[in-house]
Short mmCIF file of C-alpha atoms in Angstrom, two decimals:
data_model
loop_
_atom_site.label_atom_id
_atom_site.label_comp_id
_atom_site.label_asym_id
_atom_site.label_seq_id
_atom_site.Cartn_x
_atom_site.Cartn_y
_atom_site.Cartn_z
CA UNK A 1 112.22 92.86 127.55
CA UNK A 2 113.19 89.77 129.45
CA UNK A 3 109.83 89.76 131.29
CA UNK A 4 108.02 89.69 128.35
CA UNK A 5 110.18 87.12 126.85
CA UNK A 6 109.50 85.36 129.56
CA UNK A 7 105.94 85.56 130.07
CA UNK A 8 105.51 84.84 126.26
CA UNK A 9 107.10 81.42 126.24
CA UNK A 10 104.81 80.34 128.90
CA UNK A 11 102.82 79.32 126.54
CA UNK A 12 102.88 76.12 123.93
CA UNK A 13 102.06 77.77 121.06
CA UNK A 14 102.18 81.37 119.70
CA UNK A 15 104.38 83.70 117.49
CA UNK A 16 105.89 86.58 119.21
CA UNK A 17 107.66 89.55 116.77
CA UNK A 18 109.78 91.90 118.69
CA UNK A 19 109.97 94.63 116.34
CA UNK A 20 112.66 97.49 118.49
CA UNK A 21 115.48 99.20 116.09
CA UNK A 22 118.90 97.46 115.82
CA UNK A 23 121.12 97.96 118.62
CA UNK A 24 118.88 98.36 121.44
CA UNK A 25 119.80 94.54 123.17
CA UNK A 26 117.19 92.19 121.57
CA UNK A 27 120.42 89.57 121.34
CA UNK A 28 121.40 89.98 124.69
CA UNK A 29 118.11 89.86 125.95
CA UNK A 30 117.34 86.08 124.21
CA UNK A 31 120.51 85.15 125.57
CA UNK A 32 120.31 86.31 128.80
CA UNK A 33 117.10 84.07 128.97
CA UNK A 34 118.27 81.35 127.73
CA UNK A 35 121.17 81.39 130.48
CA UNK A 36 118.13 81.19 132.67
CA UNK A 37 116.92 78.51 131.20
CA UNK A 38 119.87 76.75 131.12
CA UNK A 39 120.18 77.20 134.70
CA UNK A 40 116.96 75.12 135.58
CA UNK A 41 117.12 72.74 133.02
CA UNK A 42 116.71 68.43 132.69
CA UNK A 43 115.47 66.19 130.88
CA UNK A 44 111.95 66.99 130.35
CA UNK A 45 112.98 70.87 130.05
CA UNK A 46 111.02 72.08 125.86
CA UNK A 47 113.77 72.09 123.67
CA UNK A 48 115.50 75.80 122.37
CA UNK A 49 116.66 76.85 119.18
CA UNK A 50 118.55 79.76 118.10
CA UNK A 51 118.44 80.67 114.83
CA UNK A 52 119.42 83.38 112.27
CA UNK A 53 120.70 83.50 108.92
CA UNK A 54 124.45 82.65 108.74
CA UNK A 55 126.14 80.34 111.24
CA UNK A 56 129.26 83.06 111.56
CA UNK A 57 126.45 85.20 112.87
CA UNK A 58 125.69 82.69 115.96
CA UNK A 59 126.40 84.89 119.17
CA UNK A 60 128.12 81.38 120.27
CA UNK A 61 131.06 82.95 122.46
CA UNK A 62 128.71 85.62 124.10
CA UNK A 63 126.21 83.07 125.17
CA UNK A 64 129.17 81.02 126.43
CA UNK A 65 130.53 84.14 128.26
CA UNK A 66 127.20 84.53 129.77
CA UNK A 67 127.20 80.91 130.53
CA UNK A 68 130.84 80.80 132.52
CA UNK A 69 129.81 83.76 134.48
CA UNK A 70 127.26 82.11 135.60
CA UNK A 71 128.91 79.20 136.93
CA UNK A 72 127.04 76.91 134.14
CA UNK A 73 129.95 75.21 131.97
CA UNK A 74 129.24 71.30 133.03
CA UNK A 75 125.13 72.36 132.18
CA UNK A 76 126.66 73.91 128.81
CA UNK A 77 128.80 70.67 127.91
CA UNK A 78 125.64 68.45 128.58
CA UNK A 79 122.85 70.24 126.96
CA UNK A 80 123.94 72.75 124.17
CA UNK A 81 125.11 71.67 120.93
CA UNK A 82 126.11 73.86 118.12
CA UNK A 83 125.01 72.63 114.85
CA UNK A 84 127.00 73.39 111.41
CA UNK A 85 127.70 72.02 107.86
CA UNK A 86 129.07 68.18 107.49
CA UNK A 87 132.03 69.70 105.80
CA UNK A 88 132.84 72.07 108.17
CA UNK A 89 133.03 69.98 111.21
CA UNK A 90 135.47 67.97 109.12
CA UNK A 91 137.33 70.57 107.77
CA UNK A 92 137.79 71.99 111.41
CA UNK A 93 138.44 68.84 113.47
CA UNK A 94 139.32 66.04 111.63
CA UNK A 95 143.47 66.25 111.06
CA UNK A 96 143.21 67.15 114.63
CA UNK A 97 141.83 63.68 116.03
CA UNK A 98 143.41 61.90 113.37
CA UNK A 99 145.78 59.89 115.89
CA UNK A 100 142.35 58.97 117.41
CA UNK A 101 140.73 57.16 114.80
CA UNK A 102 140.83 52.94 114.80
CA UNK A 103 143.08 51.41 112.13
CA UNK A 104 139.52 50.08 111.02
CA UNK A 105 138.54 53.58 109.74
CA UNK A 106 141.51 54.61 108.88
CA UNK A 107 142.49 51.90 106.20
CA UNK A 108 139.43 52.85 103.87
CA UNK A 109 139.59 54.66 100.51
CA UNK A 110 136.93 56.79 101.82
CA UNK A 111 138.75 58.19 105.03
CA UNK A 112 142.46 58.30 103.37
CA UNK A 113 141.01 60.42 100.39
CA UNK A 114 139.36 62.86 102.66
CA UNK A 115 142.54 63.09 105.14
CA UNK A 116 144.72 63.63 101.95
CA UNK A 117 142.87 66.57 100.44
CA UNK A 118 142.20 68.31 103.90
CA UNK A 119 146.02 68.31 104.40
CA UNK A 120 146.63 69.43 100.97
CA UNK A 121 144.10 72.95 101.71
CA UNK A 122 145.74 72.64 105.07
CA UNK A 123 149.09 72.69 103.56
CA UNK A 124 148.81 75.52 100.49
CA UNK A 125 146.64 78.18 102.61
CA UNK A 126 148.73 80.75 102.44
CA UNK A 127 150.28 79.32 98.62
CA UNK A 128 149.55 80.93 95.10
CA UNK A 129 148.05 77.22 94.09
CA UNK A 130 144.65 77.22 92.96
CA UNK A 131 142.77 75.07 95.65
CA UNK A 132 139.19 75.48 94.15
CA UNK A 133 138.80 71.91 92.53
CA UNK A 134 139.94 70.24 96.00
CA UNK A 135 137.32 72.53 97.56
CA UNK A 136 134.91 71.68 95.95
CA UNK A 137 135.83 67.78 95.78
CA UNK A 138 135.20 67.87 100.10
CA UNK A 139 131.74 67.76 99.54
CA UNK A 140 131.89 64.16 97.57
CA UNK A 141 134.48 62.66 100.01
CA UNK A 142 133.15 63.75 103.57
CA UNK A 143 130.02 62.12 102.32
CA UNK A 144 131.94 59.05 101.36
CA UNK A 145 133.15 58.77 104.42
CA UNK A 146 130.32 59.29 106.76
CA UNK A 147 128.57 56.60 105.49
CA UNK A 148 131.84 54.14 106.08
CA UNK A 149 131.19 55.40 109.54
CA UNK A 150 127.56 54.97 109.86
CA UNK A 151 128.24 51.28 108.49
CA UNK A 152 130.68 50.73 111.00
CA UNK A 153 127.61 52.39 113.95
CA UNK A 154 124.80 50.15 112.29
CA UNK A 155 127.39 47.03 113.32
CA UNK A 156 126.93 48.37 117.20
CA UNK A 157 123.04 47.61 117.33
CA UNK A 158 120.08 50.17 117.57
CA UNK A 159 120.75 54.03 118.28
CA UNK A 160 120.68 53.24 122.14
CA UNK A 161 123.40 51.29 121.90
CA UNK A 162 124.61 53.64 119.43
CA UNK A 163 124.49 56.41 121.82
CA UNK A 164 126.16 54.42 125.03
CA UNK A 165 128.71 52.87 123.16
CA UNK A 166 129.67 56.31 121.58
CA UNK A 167 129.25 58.13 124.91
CA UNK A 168 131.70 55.27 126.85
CA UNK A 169 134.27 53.57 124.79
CA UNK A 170 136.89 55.24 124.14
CA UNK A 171 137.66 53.27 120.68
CA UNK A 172 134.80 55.87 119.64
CA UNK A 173 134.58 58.56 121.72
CA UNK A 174 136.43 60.84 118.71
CA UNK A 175 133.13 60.85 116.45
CA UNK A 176 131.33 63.21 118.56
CA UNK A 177 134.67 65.46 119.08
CA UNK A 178 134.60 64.90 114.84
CA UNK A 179 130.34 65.12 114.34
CA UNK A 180 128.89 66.79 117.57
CA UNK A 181 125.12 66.14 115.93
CA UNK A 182 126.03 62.35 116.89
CA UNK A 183 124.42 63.60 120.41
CA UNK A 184 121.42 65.80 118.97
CA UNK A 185 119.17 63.80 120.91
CA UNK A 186 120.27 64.64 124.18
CA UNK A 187 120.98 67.99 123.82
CA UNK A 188 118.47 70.81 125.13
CA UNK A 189 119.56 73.88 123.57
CA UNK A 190 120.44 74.58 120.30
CA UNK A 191 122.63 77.01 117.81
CA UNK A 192 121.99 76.88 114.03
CA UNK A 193 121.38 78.54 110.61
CA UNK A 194 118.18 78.77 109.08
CA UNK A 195 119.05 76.31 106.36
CA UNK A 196 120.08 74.31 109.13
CA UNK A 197 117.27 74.19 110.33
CA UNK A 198 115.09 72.74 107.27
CA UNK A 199 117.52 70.56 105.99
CA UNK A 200 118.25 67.26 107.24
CA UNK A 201 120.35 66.82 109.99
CA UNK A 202 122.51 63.72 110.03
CA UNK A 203 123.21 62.41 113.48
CA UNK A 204 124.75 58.97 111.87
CA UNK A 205 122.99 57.40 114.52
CA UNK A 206 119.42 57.52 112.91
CA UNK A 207 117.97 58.35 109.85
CA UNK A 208 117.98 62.23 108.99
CA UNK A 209 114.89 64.19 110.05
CA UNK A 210 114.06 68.17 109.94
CA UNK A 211 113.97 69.36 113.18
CA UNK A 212 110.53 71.16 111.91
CA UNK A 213 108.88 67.82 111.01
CA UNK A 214 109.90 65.88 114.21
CA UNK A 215 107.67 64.79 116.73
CA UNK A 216 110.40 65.36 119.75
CA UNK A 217 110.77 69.04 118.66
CA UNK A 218 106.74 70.09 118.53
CA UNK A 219 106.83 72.29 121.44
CA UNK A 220 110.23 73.26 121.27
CA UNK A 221 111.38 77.47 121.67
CA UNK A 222 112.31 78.76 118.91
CA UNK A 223 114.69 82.27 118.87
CA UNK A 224 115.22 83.80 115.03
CA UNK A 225 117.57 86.54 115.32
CA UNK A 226 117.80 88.95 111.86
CA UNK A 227 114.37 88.09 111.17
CA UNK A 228 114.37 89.82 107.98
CA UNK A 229 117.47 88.31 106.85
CA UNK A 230 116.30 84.88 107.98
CA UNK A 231 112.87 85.23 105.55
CA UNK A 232 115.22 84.60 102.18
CA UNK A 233 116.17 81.69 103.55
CA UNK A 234 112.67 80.52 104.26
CA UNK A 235 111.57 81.44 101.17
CA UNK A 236 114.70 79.48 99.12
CA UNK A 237 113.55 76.47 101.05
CA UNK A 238 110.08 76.41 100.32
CA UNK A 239 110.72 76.81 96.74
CA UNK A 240 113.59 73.77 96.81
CA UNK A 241 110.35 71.91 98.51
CA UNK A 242 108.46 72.66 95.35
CA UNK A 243 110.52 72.11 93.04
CA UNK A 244 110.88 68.37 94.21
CA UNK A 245 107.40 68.05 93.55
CA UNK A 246 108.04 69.04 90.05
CA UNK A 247 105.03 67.54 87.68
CA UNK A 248 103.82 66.88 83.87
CA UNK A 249 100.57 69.24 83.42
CA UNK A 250 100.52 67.90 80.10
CA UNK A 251 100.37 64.68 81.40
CA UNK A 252 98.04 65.36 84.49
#
């Protein structure tokens, strides 16, 4: 299976369906390939994406297994990112690094409203109080507060300087520990949903793109795991896509 993986992404272009029953190692396979990829990678190396339906179904830990075994951790740091919701990066890292963050950020509205309702759900997990309405206020406020900090990253200069300054100062170095995506462009290999994967991604850095409209990513490798699963997705996106492009017959 590897061998044919192998010979097939050889080429640019092309659609390969591996169509074996559940269970026989078509996971495993991908990943083991990908370790090998990983191995001889740079720069210049064509881009990788994994992909299937539902982030929680990522095989993140066995890839990193693989990867450790392998003797590849510093090449795993540098080139693979895994990508997931705005919201869940936040609710995952942010009271974490909060003794991180410059007085600058922290004195905002938009950063001391987010902080206060993470601790609150942070606080009454395991409480009879209905959380719902602060759950479903996150949304609002991490978006709030990104763009205080994309503000603050437009004040740096252009996304080069962007990049270096978030890479070596340590006044910032907790934004990519808070939004790994910062670094999107220098990654090589990549974990994701399929939603993910048609929606924007925000990097803060530069304007949000779809990785499947951007030049960088044209001949980039492209793994979707649970194809079937994956093919509601597609099909939810295309018809958000159309329904932006909502018209008047009457009128046309």
């Amino acid at each position: 299976m590897q061998e044919i993986i192998n010979e097939y992404i050889g080429n640019e272009n092309g659609l390969l369906l591996i169509d074996i029953p559940t269970g026989m190692g078509k996971t495993n396979d991908v990943l083991e390939v990908m370790v090998d990829k990983l191995a001889e990678i740079n720069e210049n190396s064509r881009p990788i994406f994994f992909i299937t339906n539902l982030t929680k179904n990522l095989p993140i830990k066995e890839f990193y297994e693989k990867v450790v075994n392998r003797g590849l951790s510093k090449e795993f740091d540098k080139y693979v990112l895994v990508l997931e919701a705005m919201t869940t990066m936040v609710r995952k890292r942010l009271l974490d690094l909060e003794d991180q963050i410059p007085e600058e950020i922290t004195q905002d509205k938009a950063y001391q409203d987010l902080l206060s309702h993470l601790k609150f759900l942070k606080n009454n997990e395991e409480s009879s109080i209905d959380t719902s309405v602060f759950n479903d206020q996150i949304g609002n406020l991490e978006y709030n507060f990104r763009k205080l900090l994309m503000t603050k990253l437009d004040e740096l200069g252009d996304v080069k300087t962007k990049l270096e300054t978030l890479e070596n100062d340590s006044k910032w170095q907790w934004v990519d520990k808070l939004y790994p995506s910062v670094f999107t462009s220098k990654r090589k290999i990549f974990f994701l949903s399929m939603d993910k994967f048609f929606l924007a991604n925000p990097t803060l850095v530069e304007p949000n793109y779809q990785f499947i409209n951007k030049k960088e990513w044209e001949k980039a490798i492209i793994f979707i795991d649970e194809f079937d699963a994956t093919k509601e997705s597609i099909i939810n996106q295309l018809i958000k896509n159309s329904e932006k492009n909502a018209g008047n017959l009457i009128q046309l």
